[in-house]
Structures are given as structure tokens and as C-alpha cells.
mmCIF file of C-alpha atoms and ligand atoms in Angstrom:
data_model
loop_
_atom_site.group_PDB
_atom_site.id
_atom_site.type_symbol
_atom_site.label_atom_id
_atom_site.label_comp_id
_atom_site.label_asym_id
_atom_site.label_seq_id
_atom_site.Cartn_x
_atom_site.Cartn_y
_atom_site.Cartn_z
ATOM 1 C CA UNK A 1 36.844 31.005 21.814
ATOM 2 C CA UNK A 2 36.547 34.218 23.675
ATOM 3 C CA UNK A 3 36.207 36.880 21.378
ATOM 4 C CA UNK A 4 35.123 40.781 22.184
ATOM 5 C CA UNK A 5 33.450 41.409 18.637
ATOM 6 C CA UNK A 6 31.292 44.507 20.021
ATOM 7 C CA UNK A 7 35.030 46.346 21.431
ATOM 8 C CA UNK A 8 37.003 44.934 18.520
ATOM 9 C CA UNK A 9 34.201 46.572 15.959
ATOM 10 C CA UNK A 10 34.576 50.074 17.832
ATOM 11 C CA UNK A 11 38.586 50.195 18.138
ATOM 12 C CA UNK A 12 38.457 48.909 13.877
ATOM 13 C CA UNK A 13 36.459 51.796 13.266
ATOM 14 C CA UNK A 14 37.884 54.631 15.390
ATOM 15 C CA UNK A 15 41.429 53.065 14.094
ATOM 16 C CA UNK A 16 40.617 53.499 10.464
ATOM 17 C CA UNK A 17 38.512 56.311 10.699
ATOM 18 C CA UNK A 18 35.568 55.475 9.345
ATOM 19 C CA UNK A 19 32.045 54.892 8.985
ATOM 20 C CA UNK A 20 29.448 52.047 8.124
ATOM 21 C CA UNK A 21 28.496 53.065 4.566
ATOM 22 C CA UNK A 22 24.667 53.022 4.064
ATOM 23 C CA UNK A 23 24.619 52.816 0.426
ATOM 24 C CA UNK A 24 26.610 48.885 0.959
ATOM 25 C CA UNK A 25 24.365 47.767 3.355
ATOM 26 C CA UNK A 26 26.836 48.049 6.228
ATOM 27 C CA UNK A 27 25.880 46.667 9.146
ATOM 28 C CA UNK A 28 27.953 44.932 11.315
ATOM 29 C CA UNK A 29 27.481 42.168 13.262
ATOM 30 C CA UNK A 30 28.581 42.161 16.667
ATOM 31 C CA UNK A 31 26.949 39.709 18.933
ATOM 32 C CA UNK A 32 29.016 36.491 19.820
ATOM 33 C CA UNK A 33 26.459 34.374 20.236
ATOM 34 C CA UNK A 34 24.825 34.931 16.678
ATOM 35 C CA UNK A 35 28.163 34.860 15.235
ATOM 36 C CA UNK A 36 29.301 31.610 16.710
ATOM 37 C CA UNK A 37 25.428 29.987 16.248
ATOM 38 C CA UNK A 38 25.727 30.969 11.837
ATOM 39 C CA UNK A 39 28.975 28.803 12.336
ATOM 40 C CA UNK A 40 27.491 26.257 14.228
ATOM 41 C CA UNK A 41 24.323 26.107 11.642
ATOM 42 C CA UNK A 42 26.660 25.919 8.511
ATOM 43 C CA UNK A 43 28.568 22.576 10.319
ATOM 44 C CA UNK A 44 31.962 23.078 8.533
ATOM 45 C CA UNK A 45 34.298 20.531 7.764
ATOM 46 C CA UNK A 46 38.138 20.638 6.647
ATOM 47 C CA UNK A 47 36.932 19.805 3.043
ATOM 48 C CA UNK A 48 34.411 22.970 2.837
ATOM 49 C CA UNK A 49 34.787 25.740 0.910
ATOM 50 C CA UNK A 50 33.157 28.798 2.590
ATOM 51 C CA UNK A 51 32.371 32.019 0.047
ATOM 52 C CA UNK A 52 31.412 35.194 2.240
ATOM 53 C CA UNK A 53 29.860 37.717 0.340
ATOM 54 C CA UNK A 54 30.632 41.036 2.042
ATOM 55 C CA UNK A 55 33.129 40.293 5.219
ATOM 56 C CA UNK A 56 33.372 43.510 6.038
ATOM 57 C CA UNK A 57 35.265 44.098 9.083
ATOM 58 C CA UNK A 58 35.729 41.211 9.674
ATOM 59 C CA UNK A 59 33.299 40.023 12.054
ATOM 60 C CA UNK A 60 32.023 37.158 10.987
ATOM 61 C CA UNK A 61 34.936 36.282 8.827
ATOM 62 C CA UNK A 62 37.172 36.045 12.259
ATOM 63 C CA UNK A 63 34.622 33.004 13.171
ATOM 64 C CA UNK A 64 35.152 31.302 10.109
ATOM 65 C CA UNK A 65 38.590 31.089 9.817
ATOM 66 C CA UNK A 66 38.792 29.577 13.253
ATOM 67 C CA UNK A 67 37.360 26.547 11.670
ATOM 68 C CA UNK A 68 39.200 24.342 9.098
ATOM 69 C CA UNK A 69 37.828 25.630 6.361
ATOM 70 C CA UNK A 70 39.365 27.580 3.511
ATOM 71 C CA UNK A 71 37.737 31.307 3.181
ATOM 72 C CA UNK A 72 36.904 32.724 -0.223
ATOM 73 C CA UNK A 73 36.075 36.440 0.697
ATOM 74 C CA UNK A 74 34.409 39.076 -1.383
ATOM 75 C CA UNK A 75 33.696 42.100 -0.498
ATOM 76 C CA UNK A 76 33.038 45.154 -2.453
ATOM 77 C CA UNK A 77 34.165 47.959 -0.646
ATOM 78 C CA UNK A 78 38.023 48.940 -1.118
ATOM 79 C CA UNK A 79 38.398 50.694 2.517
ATOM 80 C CA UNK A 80 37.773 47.329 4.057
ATOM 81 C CA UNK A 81 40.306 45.081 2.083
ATOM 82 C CA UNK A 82 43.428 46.924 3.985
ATOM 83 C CA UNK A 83 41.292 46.419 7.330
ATOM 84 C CA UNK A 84 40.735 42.503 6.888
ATOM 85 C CA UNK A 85 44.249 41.778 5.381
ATOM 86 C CA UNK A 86 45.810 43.431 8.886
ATOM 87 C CA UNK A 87 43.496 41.929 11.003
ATOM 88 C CA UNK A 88 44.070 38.329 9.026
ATOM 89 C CA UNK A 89 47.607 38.973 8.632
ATOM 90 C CA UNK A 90 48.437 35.717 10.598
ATOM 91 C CA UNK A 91 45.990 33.257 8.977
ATOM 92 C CA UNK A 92 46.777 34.531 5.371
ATOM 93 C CA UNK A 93 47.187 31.507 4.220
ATOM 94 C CA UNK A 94 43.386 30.270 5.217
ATOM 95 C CA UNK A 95 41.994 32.721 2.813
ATOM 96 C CA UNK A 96 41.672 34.313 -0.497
ATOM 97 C CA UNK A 97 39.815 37.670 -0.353
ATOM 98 C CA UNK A 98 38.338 39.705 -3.724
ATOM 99 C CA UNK A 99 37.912 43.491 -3.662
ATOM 100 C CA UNK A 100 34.544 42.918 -6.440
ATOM 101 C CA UNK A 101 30.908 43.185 -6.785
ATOM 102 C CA UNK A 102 29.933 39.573 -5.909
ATOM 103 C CA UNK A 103 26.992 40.015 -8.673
ATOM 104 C CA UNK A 104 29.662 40.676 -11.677
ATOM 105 C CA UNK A 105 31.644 37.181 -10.565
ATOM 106 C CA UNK A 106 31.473 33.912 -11.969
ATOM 107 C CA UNK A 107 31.555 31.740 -8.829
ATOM 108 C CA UNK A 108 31.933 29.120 -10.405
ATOM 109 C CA UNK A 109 34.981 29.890 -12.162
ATOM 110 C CA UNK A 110 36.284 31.538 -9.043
ATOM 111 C CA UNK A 111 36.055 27.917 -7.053
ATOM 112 C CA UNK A 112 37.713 26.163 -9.930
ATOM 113 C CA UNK A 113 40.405 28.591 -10.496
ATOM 114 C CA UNK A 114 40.758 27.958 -6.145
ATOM 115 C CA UNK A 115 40.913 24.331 -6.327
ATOM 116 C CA UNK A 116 43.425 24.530 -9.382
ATOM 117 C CA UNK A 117 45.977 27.116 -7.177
ATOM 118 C CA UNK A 118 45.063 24.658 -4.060
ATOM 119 C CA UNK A 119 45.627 21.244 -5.804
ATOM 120 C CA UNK A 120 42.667 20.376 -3.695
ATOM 121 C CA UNK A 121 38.943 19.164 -4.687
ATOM 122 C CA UNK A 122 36.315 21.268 -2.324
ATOM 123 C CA UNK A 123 33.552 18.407 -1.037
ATOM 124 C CA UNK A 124 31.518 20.974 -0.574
ATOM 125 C CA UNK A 125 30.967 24.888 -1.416
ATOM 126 C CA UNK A 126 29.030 26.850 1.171
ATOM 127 C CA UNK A 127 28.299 30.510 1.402
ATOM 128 C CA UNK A 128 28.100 31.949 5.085
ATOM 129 C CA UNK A 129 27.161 35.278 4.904
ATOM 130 C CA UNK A 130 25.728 38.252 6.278
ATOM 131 C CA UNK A 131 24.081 39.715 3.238
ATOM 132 C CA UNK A 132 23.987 43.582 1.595
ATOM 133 C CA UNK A 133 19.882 44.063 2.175
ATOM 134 C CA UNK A 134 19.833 46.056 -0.808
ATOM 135 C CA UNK A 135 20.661 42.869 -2.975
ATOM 136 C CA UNK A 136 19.844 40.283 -0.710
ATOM 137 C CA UNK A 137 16.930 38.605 -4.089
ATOM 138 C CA UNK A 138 19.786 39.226 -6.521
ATOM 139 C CA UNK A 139 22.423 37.217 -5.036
ATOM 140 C CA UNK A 140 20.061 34.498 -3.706
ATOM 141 C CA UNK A 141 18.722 33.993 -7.304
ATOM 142 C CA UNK A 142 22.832 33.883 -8.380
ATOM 143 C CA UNK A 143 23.586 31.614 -5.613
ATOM 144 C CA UNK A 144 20.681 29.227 -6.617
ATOM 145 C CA UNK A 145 20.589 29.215 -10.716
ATOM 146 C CA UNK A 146 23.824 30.816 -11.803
ATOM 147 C CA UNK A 147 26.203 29.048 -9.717
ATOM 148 C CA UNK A 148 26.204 24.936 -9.759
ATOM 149 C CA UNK A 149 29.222 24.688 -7.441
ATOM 150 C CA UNK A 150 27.625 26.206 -4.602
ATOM 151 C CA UNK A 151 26.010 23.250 -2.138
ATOM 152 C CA UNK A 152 24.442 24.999 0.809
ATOM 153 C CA UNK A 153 23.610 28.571 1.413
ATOM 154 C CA UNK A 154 23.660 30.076 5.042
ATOM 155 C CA UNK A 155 23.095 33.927 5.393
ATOM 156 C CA UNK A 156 21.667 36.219 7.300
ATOM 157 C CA UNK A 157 18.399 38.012 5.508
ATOM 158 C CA UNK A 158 16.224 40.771 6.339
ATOM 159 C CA UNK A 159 12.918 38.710 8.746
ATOM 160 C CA UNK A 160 10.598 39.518 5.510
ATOM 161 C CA UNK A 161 12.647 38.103 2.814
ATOM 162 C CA UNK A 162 13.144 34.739 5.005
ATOM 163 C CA UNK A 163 9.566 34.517 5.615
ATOM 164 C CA UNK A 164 8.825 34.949 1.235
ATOM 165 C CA UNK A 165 11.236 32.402 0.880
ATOM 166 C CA UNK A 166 8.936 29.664 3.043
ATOM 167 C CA UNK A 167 5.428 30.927 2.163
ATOM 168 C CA UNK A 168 3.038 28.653 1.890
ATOM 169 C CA UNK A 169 0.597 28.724 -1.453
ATOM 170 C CA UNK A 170 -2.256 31.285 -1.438
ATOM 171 C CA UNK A 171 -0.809 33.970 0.804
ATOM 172 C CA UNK A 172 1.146 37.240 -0.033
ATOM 173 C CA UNK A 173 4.243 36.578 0.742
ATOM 174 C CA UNK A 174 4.201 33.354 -1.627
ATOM 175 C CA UNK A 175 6.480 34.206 -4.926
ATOM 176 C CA UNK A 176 9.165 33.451 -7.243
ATOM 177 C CA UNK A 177 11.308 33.211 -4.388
ATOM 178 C CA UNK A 178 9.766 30.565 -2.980
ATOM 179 C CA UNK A 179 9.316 28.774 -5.570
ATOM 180 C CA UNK A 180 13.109 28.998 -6.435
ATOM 181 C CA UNK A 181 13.754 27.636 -3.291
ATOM 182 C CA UNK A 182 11.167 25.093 -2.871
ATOM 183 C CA UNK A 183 12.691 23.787 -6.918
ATOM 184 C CA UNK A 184 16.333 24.132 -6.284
ATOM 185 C CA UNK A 185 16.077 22.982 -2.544
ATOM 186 C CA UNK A 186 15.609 23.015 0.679
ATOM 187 C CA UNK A 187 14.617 26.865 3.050
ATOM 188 C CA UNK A 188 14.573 26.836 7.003
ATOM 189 C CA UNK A 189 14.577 29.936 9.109
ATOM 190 C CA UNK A 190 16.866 28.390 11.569
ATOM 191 C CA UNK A 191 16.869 31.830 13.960
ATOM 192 C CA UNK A 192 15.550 35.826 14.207
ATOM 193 C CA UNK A 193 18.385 38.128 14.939
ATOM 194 C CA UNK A 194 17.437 41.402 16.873
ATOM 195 C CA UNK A 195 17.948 44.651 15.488
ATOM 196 C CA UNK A 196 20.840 45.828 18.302
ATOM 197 C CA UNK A 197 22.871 42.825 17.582
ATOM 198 C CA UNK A 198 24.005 45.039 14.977
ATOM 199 C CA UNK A 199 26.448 48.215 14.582
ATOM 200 C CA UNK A 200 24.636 50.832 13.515
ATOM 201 C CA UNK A 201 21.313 48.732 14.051
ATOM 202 C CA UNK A 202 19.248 48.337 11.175
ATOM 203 C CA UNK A 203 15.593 49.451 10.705
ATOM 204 C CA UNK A 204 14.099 45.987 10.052
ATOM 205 C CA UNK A 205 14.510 42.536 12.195
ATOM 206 C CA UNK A 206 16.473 40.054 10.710
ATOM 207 C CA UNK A 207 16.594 36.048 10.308
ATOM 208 C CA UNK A 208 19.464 33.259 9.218
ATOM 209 C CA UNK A 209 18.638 31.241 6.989
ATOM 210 C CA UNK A 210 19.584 27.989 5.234
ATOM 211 C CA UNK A 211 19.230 26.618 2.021
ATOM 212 C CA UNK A 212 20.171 22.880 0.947
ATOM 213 C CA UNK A 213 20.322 22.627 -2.363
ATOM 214 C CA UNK A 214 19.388 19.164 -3.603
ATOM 215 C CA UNK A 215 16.937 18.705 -6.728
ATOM 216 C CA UNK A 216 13.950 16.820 -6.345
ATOM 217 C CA UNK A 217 12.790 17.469 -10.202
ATOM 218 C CA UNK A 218 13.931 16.540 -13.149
ATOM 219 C CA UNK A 219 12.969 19.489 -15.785
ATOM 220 C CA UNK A 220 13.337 19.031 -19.195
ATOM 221 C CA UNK A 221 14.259 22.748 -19.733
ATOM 222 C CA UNK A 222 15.132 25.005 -16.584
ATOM 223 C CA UNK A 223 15.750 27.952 -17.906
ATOM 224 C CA UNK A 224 11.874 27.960 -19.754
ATOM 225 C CA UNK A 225 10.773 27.127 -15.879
ATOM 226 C CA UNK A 226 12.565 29.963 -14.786
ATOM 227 C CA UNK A 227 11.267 32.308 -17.221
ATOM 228 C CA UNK A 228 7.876 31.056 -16.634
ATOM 229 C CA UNK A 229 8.126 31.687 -12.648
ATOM 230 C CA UNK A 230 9.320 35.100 -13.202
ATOM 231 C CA UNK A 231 7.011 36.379 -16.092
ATOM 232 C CA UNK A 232 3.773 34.604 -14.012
ATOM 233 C CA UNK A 233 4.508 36.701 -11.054
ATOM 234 C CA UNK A 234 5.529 39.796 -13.345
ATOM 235 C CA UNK A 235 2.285 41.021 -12.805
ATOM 236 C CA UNK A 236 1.346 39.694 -9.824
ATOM 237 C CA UNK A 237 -2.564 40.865 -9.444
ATOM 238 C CA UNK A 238 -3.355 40.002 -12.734
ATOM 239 C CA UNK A 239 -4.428 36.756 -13.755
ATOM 240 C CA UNK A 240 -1.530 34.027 -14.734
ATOM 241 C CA UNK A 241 -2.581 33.763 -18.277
ATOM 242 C CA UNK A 242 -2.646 37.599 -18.987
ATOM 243 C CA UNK A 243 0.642 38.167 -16.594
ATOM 244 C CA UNK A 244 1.914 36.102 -19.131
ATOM 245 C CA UNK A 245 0.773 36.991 -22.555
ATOM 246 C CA UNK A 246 1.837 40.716 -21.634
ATOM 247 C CA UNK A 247 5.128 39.497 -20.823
ATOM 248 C CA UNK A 248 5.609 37.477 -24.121
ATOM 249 C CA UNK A 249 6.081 34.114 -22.528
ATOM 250 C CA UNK A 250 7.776 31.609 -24.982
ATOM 251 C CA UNK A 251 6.408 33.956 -27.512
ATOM 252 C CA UNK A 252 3.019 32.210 -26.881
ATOM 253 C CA UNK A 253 -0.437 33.821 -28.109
ATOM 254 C CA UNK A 254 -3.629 34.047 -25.863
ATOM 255 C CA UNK A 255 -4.903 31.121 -27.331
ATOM 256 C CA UNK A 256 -1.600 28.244 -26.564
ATOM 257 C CA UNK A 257 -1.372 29.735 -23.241
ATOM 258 C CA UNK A 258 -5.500 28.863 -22.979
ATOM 259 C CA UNK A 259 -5.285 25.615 -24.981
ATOM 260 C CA UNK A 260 -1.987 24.224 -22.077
ATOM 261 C CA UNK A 261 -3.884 25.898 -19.144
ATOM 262 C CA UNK A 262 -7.299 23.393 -20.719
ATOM 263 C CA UNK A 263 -5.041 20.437 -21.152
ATOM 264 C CA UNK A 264 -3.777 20.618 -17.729
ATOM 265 C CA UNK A 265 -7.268 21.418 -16.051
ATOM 266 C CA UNK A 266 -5.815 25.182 -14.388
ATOM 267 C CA UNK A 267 -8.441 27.517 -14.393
ATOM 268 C CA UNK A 268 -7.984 30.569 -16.198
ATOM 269 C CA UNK A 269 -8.651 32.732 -13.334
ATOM 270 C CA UNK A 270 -5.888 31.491 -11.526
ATOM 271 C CA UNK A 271 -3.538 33.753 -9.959
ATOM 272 C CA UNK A 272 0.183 33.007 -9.853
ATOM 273 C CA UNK A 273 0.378 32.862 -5.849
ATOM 274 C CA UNK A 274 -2.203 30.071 -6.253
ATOM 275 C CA UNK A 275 -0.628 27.694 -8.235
ATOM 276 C CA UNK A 276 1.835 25.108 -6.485
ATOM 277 C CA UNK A 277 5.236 24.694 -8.115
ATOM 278 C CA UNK A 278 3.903 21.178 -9.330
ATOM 279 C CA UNK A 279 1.925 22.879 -11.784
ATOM 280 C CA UNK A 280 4.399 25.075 -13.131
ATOM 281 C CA UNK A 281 6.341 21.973 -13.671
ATOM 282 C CA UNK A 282 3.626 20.878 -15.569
ATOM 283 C CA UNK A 283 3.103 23.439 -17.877
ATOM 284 C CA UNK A 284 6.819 23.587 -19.302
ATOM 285 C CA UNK A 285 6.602 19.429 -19.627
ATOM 286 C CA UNK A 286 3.546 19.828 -21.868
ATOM 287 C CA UNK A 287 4.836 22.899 -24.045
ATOM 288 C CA UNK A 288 8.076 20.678 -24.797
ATOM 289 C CA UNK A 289 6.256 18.021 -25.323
ATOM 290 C CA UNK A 290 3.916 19.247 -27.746
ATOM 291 C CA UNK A 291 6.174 21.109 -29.096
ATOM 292 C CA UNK A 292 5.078 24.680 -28.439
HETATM 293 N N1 LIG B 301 30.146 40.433 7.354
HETATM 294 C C1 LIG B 301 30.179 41.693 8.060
HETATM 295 C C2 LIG B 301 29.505 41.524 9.408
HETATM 296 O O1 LIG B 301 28.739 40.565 9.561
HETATM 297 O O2 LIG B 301 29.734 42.347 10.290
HETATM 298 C C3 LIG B 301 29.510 42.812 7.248
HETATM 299 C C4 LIG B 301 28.093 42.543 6.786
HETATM 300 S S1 LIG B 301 27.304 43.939 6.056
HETATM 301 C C5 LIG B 301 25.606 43.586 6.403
HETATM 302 C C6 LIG B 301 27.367 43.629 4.303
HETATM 303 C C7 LIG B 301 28.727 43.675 3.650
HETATM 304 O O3 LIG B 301 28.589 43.426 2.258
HETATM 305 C C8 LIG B 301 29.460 45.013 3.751
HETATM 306 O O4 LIG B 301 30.783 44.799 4.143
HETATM 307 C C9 LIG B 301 29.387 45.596 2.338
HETATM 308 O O5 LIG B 301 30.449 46.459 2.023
HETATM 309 C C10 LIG B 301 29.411 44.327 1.513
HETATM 310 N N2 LIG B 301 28.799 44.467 0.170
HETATM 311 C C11 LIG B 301 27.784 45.269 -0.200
HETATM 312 N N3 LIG B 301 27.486 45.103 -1.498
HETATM 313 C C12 LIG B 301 28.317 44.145 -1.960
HETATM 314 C C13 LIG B 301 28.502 43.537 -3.240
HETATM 315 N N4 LIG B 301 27.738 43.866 -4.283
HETATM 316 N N5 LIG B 301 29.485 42.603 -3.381
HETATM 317 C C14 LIG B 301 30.257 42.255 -2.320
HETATM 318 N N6 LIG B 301 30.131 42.800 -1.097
HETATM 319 C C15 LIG B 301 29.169 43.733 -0.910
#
């Protein structure tokens, strides 16, 4: 493949006229050996559905379609949509693209609605991406809870948020990301992107990322462990217990929070960073088991 993506980038926009919006997260990607090592890292196959969130110019998207994989593209910026159907023109057919917020779509319905107009079955859903900063926690937490289609998850992240998302107990950057990820999955930071591999460059560093999702828990009630992960953090230098009674957790008083944290030997000091996701397990088995 021998493709010019920093030239291409600068005749798209001088052609069209236009700008990289801050206010989408625009910034595009335009070194080739990034570009080509996010395809390598999300090892595509003819069965694979690929979802990118945000294609943009097309950058990243021109990679993808040179694989056999079909493209579902979102992207929520109208001025783009007339940029990546002329650039795509000839490989229409490899693609579906949706001028949307990828936050107010069902995925899920999106894929089936796909494999109904392709009479095909996808083996496996993958989003490649490089992600809107501004949302990058909102569409992680939609890509891992909301939408059961989706298999693996490979996107480029701002250098913090990938470091959050493979914390290790005890430490600040430990938190209801990770713990998403460590439940639903499996996180490696498979690379750190510099700064001037984009157009304009950003202010932070950045990372790629991948997420397999595979379950190695069985919880009785998700959405409960969910809630509790989120409300335990919602107060993050307060202890767990009180974190949680201010937050109204499963409308529990002082005392049935005290009374689980007894039965299952946690301190009441505890903070959420330094509780392992085993515990949090835990607690939601023993308050549907007795009943709470
Ligand atoms: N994929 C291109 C690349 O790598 O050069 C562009 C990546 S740029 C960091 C992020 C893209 O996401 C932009 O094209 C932006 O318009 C789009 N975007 C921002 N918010 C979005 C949203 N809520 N839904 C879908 N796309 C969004």
C-alpha cells in the first residue's frame, strides 16, 4: 500500500475549504505507519464488521476499507459526509456511512438492521477508531455495557485515559473505568502515538488501545454492579460506605450498607480505589442473596 495520508489530508482540506473543528475533537491522523499498525492490531477478517466512530476525512477509514471487511461509518459532522462519499466513491459498496451522534445510536440495532440488508451474519463486530477526546469515557462505557454485539474494541485514546483503564488497585488513576474493563474484558495499551502524528496536533500524547471483550463473571444482576461501581467512586475521597449512602445506593440505609460491608469482612474505612473488583462482585451476590 503506498499511501500519502499527510499530502492527501492537506489537498482534502484546501479542496473543501475547511477547517478541523475543535469543538468535535478533530484531529486527524496522518502518519502511515500508525494508521497501517491500528489495522494490523485489530487483525481483520472477511467476516468482521468494523464500526468507526468519527471517520472524518477519511484517514483511517481509507485503511480499512483496503481490507475485506465491511465499514459501518459514523460520523457526526455533516461537512465531512460529502468529503468521504467522493473520496469512497469507488468502494461504495464496502461501506455504509451515518451522518449521527454515535452516543444517540443503538448499535446494536444498527448491526442487525446491516446483516438483514447484507443477508450476511457478522462473526465478529469490531470498532476501529480514532476517538472524539471530548467523549472518549462516554462511548467506551456504550461500547462495553450498552452494546452486546460489539466483540473487540480498538481506538485510539488520549495516553491518560489508556493508562485509567489498566490501573492497578490503590493508585489514582484506578476507577470505574478500570473496573469496567477489567469485568467486561480484556485492556492492553498496545502503542503511544506522538502528538505531530496528528493534523492540527493535539495538546496531550495519545495511546491505541484494545479491548477483548470476553466475561470471566457470572453476575447475578449487572446493572446493580454497575450502579454500585459508579455511585462507589461518585465521591471518590470519601469513604465507600458514605460515597454510597449519599448517592442512595439500592436505596440502602447506613446500617445494610454496614451490616454487607461486616458480612463480607471490608473495612469501613475503605476507599473505593482500594477495593479489587472481586469484592464488588461480592457485595451485589450477598444483597441478592439476602434479599436486600
Ligand atoms: N478518523 C479520523 C482520523 O483518524 O483522521 C478523524 C478522527 S477525529 C480525532 C474524531 C472524529 O470524530 C471527527 O471526525 C469528529 O467529527 C467525529 N466526532 C466527534 N464527535 C462525534 C460523535 N458524537 N459521533 C460521531 N462522530 C463524532
Amino acid at each position: 500500500m503506498n499511501i500519502n495520508t499527510i499530502s492527501k489530508t492537506k489537498e482534502i482540506l484546501r479542496k473543501y475549504d475547511i477547517k478541523a473543528k475543535k469543538r468535535f475533537g478533530q484531529n486527524f491522523l496522518i502518519d502511515d505507519n500508525i494508521l497501517s499498525n491500528i489495522v494490523n492490531v485489530a487483525n481483520l477478517s472477511s467476516n468482521d464488521l468494523i464500526i468507526e466512530i468519527g471517520p472524518g476525512l477519511g484517514n483511517l477509514t481509507e485503511y480499512l476499507l483496503q481490507t475485506d471487511s465491511y465499514c459501518l461509518l459514523i460520523e457526526i459532522d455533516k461537512n465531512m459526509i460529502d468529503i468521504l462519499n467522493d473520496r469512497f466513491e469507488l468502494k461504495k459498496e464496502k461501506y455504509t456511512l451515518i451522518n449521527n451522534d454515535v452516543l444517540e445510536l443503538n448499535l446494536d440495532e444498527i448491526v442487525e438492521d446491516l446483516e438483514k440488508k447484507l443477508n450476511k451474519k457478522f462473526e465478529k463486530v469490531k470498532v476501529v477508531a480514532n476517538l472524539p477526546y471530548y467523549i472518549t469515557t462516554p462511548i467506551i462505557f456504550k461500547l462495553l455495557q450498552d452494546s452486546k454485539k460489539i466483540n473487540d474494541i480498538i481506538v485510539m485514546v488520549q495516553k491518560e485515559v489508556a493508562e485509567r483503564m489498566v490501573a492497578k488497585n490503590n493508585t489514582k488513576d484506578y476507577g470505574i473505568l478500570t473496573l469496567m474493563i477489567e469485568y467486561m474484558g480484556i485492556g492492553k495499551i498496545e502503542f503511544i502515538v506522538d502528538k505531530n502524528s496528528f493534523i492540527p496536533a493535539p495538546d496531550v500524547t495519545s495511546a491505541v488501545i484494545s479491548i477483548h471483550k470476553q466475561k470471566r463473571f457470572n453476575v447475578c444482576d449487572e446493572k446493580l454492579l454497575f450502579n454500585l461501581i459508579h455511585l462507589s467512586f461518585a465521591n471518590r475521597r470519601k469513604k465507600m460506605i458514605n460515597s454510597l449512602q449519599m448517592n442512595n445506593f439500592n436505596n440502602m440505609t447506613k446500617k445494610e450498607l454496614e451490616n454487607v460491608f461486616t458480612a463480607l469482612k471490608i473495612d469501613f474505612n475503605v476507599r473505593a480505589e482500594q477495593l479489587p473488583l472481586e469484592s464488588y462482585i461480592k457485595i451485589i451476590e450477598y444483597i441478592k442473596t439476602e434479599h436486600l
